[in-house]
Tab-separated table of N, CA, C and O in Angstrom:
chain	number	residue	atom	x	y	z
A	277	UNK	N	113.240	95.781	86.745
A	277	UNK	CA	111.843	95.624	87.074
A	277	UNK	C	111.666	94.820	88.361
A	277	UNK	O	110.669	95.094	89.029
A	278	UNK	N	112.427	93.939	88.771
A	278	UNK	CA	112.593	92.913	89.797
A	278	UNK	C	112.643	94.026	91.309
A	278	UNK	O	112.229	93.782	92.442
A	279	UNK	N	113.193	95.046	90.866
A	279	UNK	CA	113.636	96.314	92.267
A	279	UNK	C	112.368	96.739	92.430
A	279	UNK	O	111.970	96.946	93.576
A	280	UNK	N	111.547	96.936	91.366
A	280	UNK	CA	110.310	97.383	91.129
A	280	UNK	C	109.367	96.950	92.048
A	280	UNK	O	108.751	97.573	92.912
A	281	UNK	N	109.352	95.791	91.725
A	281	UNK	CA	108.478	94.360	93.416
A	281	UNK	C	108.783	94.910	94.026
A	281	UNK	O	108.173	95.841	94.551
A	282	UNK	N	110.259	94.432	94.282
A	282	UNK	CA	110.460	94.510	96.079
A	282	UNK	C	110.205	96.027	96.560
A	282	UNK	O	110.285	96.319	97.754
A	283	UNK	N	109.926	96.882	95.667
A	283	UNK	CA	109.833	98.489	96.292
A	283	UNK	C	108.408	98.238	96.624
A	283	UNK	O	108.030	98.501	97.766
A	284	UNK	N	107.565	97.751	95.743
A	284	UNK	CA	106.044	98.028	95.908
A	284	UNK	C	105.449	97.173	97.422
A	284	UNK	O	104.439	97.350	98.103
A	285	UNK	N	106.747	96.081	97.553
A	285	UNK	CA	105.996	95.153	99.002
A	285	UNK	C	106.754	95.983	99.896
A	285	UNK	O	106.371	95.898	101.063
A	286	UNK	N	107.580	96.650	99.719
A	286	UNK	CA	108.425	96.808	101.015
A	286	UNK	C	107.123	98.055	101.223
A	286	UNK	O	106.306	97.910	102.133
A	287	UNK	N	107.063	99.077	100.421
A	287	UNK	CA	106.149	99.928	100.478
A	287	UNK	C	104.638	99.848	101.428
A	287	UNK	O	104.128	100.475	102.356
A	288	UNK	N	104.327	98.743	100.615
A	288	UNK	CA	102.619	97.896	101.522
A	288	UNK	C	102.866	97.533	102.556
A	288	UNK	O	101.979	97.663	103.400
A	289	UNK	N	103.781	97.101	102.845
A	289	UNK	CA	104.108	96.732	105.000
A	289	UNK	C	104.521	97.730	105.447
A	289	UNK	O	104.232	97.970	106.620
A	290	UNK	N	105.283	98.616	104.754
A	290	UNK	CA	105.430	100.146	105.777
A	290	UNK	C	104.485	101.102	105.952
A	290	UNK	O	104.286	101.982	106.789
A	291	UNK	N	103.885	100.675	104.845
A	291	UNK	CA	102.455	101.434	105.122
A	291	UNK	C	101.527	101.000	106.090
A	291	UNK	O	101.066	101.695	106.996
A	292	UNK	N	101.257	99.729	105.837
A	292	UNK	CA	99.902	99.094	106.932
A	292	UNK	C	100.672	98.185	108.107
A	292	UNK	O	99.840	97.586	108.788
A	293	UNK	N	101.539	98.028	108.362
A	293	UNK	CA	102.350	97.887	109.474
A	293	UNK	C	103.122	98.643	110.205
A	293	UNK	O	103.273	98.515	111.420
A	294	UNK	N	103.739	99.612	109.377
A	294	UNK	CA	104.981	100.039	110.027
A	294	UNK	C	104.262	101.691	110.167
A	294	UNK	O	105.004	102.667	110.058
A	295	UNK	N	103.097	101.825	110.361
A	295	UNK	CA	102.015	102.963	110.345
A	295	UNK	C	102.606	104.240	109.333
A	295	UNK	O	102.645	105.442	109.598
A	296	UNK	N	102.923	103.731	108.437
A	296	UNK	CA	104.049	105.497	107.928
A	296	UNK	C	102.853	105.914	106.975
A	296	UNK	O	103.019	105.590	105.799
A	297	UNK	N	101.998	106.397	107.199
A	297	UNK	CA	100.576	106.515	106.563
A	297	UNK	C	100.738	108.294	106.244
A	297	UNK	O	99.700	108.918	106.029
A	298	UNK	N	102.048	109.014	106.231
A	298	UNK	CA	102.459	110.337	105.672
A	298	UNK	C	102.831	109.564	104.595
A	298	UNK	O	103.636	110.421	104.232
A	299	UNK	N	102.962	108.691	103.748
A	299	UNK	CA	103.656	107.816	102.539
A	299	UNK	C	102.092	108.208	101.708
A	299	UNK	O	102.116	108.921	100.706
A	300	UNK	N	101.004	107.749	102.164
A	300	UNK	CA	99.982	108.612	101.662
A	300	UNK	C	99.554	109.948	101.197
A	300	UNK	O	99.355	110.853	102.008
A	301	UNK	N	99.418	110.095	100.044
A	301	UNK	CA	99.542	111.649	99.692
A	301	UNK	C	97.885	112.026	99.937
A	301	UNK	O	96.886	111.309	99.872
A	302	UNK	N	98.040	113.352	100.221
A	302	UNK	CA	96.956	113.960	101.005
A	302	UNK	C	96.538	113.563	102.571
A	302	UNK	O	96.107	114.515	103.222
A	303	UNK	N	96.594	112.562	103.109
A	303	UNK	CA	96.882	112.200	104.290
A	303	UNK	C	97.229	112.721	105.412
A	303	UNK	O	96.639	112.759	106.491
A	304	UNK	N	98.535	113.241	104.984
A	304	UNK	CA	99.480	113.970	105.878
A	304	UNK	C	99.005	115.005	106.008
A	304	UNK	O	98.777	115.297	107.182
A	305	UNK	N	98.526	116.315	104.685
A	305	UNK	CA	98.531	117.438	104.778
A	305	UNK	C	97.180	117.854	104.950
A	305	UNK	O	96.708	118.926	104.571
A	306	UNK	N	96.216	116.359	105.921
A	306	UNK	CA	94.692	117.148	106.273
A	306	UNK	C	94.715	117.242	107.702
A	306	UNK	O	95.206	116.422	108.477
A	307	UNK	N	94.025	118.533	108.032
A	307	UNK	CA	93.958	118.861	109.434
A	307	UNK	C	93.506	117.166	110.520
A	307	UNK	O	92.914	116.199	110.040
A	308	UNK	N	93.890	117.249	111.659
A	308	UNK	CA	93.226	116.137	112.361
A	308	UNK	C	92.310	116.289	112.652
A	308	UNK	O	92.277	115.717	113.741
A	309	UNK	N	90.886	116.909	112.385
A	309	UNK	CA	89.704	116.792	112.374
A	309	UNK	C	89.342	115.936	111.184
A	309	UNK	O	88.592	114.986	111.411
A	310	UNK	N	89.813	116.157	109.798
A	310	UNK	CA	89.788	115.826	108.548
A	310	UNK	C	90.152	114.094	109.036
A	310	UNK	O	89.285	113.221	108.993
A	311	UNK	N	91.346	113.880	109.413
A	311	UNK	CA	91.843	112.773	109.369
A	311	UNK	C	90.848	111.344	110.334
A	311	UNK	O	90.619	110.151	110.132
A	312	UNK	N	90.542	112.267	111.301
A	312	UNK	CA	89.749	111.507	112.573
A	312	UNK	C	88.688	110.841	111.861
A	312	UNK	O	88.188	109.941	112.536
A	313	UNK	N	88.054	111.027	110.428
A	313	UNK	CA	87.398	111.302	109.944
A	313	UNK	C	87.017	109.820	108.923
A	313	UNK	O	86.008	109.279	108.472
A	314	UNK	N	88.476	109.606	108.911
A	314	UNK	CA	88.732	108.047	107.555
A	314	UNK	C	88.853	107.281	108.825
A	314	UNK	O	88.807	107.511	110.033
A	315	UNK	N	89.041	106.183	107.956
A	315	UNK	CA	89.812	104.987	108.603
A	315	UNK	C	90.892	104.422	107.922
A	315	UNK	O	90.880	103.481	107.128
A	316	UNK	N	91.765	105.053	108.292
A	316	UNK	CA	93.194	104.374	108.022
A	316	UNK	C	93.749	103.445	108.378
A	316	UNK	O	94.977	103.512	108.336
A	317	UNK	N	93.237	102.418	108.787
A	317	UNK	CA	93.806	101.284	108.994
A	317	UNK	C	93.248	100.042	107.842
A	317	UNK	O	93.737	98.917	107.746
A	318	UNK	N	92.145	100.570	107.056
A	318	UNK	CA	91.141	99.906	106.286
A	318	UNK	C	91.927	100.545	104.880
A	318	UNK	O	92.075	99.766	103.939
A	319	UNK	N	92.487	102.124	104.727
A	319	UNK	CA	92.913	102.090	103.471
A	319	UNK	C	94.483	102.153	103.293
A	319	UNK	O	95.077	102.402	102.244
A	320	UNK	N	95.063	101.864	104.594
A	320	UNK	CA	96.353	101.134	104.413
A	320	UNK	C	96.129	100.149	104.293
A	320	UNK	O	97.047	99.619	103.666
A	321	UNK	N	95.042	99.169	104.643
A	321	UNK	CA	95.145	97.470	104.106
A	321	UNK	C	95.115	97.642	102.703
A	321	UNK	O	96.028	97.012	102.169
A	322	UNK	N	94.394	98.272	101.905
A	322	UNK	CA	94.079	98.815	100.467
A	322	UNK	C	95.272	98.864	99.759
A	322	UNK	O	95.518	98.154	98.784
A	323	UNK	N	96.158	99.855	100.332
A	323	UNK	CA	97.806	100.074	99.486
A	323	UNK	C	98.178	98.511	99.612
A	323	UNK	O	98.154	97.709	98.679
A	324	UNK	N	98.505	98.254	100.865
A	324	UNK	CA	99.229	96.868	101.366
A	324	UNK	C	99.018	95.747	99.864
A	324	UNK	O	99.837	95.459	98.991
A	325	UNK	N	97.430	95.275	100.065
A	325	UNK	CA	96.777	94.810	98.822
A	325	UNK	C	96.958	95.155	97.673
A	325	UNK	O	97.103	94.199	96.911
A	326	UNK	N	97.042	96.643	96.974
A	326	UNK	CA	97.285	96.157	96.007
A	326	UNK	C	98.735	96.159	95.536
A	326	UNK	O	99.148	95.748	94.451
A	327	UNK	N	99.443	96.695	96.543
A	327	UNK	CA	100.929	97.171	96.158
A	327	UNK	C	101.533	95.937	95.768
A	327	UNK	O	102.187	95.647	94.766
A	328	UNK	N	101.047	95.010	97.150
A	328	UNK	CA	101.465	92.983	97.081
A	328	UNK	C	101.022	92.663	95.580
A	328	UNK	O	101.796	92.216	94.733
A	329	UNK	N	99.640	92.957	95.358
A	329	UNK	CA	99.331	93.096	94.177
A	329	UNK	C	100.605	92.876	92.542
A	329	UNK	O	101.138	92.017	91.840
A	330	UNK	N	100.470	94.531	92.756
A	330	UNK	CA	101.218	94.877	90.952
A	330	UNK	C	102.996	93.864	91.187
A	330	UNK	O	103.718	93.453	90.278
A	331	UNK	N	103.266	93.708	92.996
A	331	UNK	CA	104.372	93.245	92.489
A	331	UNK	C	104.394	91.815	92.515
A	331	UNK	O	105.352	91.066	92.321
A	332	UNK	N	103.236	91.549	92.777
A	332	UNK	CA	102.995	89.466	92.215
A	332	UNK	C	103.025	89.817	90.816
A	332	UNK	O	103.745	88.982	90.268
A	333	UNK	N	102.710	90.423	90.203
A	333	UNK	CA	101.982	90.643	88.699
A	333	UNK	C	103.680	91.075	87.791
A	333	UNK	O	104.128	90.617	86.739
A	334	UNK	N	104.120	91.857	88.509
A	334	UNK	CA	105.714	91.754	88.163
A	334	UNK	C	106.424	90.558	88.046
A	334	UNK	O	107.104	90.055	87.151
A	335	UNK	N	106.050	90.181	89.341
A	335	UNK	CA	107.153	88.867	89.525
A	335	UNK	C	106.832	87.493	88.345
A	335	UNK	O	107.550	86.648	87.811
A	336	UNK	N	105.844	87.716	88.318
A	336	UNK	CA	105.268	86.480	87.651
A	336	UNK	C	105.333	86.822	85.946
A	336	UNK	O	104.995	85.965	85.130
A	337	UNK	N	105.751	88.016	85.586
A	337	UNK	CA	105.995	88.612	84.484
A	337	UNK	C	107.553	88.158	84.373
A	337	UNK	O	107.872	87.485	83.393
A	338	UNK	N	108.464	88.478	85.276
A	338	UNK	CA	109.858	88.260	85.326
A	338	UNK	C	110.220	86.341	84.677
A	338	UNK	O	111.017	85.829	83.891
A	339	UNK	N	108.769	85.704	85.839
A	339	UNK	CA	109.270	84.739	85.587
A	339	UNK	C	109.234	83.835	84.260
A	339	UNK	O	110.018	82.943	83.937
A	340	UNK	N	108.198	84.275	83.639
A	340	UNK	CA	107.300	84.127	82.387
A	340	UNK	C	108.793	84.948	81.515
A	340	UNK	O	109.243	83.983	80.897
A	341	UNK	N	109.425	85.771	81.286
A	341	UNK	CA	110.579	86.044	81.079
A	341	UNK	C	111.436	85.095	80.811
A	341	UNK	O	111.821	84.651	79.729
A	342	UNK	N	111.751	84.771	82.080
A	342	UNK	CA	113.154	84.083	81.865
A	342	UNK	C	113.033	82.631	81.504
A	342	UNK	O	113.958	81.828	81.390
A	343	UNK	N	111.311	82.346	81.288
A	343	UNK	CA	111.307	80.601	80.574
A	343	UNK	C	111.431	80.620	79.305
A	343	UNK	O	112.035	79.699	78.755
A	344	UNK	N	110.751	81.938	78.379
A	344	UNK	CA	110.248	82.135	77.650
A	344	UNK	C	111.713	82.947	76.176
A	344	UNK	O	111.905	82.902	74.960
A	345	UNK	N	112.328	83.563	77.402
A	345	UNK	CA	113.628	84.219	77.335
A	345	UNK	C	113.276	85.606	76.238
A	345	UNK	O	114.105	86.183	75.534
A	346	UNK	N	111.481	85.980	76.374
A	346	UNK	CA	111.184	87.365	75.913
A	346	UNK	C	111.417	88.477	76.588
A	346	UNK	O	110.677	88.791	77.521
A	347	UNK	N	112.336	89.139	76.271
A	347	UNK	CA	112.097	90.369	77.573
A	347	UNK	C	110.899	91.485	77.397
A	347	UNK	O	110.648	92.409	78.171
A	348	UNK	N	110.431	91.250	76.539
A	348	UNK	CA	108.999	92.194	76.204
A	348	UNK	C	107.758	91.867	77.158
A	348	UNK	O	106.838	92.653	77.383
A	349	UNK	N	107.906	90.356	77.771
A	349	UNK	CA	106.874	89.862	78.708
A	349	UNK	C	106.998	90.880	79.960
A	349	UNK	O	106.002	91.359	80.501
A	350	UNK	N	108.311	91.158	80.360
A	350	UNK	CA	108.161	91.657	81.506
A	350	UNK	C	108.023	92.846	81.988
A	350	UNK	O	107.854	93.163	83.166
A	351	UNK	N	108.148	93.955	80.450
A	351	UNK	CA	108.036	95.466	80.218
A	351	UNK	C	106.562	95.374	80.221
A	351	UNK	O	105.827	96.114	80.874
A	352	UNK	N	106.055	94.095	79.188
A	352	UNK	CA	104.005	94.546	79.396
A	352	UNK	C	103.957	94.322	80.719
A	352	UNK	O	103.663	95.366	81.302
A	353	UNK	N	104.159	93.183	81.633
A	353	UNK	CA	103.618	93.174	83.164
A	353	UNK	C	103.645	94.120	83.241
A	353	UNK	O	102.680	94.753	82.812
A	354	UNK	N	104.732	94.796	83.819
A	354	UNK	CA	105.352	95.892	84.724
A	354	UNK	C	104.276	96.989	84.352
A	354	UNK	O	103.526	97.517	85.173
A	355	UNK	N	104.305	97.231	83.118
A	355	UNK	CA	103.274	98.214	82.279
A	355	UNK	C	101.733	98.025	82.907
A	355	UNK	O	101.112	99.009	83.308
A	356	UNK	N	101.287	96.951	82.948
A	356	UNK	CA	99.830	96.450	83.230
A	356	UNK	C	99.575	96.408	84.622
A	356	UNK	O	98.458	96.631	85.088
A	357	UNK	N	100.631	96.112	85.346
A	357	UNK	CA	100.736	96.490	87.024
A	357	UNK	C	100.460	97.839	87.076
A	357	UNK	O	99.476	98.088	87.772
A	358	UNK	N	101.058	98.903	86.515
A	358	UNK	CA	100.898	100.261	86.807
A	358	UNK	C	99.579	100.597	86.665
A	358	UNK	O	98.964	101.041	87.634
A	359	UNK	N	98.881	100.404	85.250
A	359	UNK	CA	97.771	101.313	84.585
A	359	UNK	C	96.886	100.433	85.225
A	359	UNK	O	95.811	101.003	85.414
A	360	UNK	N	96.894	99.342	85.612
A	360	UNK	CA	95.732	98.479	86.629
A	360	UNK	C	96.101	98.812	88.222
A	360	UNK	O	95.147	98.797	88.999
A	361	UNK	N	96.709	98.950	88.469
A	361	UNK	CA	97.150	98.703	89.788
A	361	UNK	C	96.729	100.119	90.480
A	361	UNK	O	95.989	100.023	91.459
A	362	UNK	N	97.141	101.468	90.050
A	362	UNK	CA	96.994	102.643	90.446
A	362	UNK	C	95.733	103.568	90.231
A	362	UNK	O	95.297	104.310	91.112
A	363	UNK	N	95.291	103.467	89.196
A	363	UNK	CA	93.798	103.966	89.083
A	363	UNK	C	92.630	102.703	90.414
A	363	UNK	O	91.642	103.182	90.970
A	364	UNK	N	92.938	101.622	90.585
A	364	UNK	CA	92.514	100.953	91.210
A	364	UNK	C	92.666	101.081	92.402
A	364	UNK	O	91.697	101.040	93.161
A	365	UNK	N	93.864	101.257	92.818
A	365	UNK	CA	94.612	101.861	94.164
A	365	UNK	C	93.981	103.627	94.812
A	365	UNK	O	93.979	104.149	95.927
A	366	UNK	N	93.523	104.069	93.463
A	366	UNK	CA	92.884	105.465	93.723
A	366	UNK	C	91.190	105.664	94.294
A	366	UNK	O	90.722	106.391	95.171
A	367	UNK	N	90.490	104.567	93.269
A	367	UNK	CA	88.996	104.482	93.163
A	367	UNK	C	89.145	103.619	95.009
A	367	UNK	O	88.502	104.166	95.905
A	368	UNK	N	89.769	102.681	95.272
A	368	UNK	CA	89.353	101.885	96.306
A	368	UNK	C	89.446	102.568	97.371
A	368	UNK	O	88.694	102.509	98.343
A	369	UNK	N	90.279	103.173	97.239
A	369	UNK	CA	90.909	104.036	98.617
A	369	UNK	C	90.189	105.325	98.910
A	369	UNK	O	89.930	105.747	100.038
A	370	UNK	N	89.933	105.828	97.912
A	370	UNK	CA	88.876	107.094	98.380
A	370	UNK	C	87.363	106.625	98.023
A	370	UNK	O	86.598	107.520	97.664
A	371	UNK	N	86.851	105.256	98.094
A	371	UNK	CA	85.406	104.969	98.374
A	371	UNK	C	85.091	105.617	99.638
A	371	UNK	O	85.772	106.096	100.545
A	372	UNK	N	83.855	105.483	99.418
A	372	UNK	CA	82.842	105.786	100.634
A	372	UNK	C	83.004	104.886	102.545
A	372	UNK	O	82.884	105.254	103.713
A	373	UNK	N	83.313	103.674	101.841
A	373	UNK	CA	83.721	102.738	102.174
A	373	UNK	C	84.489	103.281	103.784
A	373	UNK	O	84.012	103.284	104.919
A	374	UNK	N	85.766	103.678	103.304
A	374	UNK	CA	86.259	104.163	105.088
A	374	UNK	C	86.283	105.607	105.189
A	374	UNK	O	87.365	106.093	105.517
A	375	UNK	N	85.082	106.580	104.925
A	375	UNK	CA	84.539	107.316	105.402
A	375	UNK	C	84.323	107.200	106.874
A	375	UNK	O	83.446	106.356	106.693
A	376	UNK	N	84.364	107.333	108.445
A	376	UNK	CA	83.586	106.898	109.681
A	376	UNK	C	82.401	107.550	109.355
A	376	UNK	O	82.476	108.378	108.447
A	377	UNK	N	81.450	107.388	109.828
A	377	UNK	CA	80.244	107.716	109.685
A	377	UNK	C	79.602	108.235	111.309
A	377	UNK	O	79.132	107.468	112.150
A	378	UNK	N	79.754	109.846	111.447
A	378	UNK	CA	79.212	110.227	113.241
A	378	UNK	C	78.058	110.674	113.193
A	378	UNK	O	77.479	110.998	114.230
């Protein structure tokens, strides 16, 4: 679960830093009229956020783990990162919000 983090941050800086915004599904495969259209720099901060997100929520599951010495703590995080993290990651990102508006 610990690989799990570091995939989800490495993920959020390659996305909103390292511009790889084809890592976005549907993204890639809209014409550049379509694309000219969002603002992608507003819903790569979005991934970035919550990706940093589910894997604080991991980590802090791991650590709650190993005081506690339950390993069931860190299967619910991991679990509660996903089903919070991705429906959330879906609704924010396709708001209205970074629509451009011409």
């Amino acid at each position: 679960m610990f690989v799990a983090a570091i995939i989800f941050i490495v993920l959020g800086i390659v996305i909103k830093y390292g511009k790889m915004y084809w890592l976005i599904a549907g993204y890639n495969t809209m014409p550049k009229e379509e694309r000219d259209k969002y603002d992608i720099e507003g819903i790569a901060t979005v991934f970035r956020n919550v990706m940093c997100g589910m894997a604080l929520l991991i980590f802090v599951g791991y650590l709650i783990t190993e005081l506690t010495k339950n390993p069931n703590i860190q299967n619910y995080a991991f679990v509660i990162s996903l089903v919070v993290g991705i429906p959330y990651l879906l609704i924010k990102s396709n708001a209205k919000r970074y629509k451009i508006k011409k």
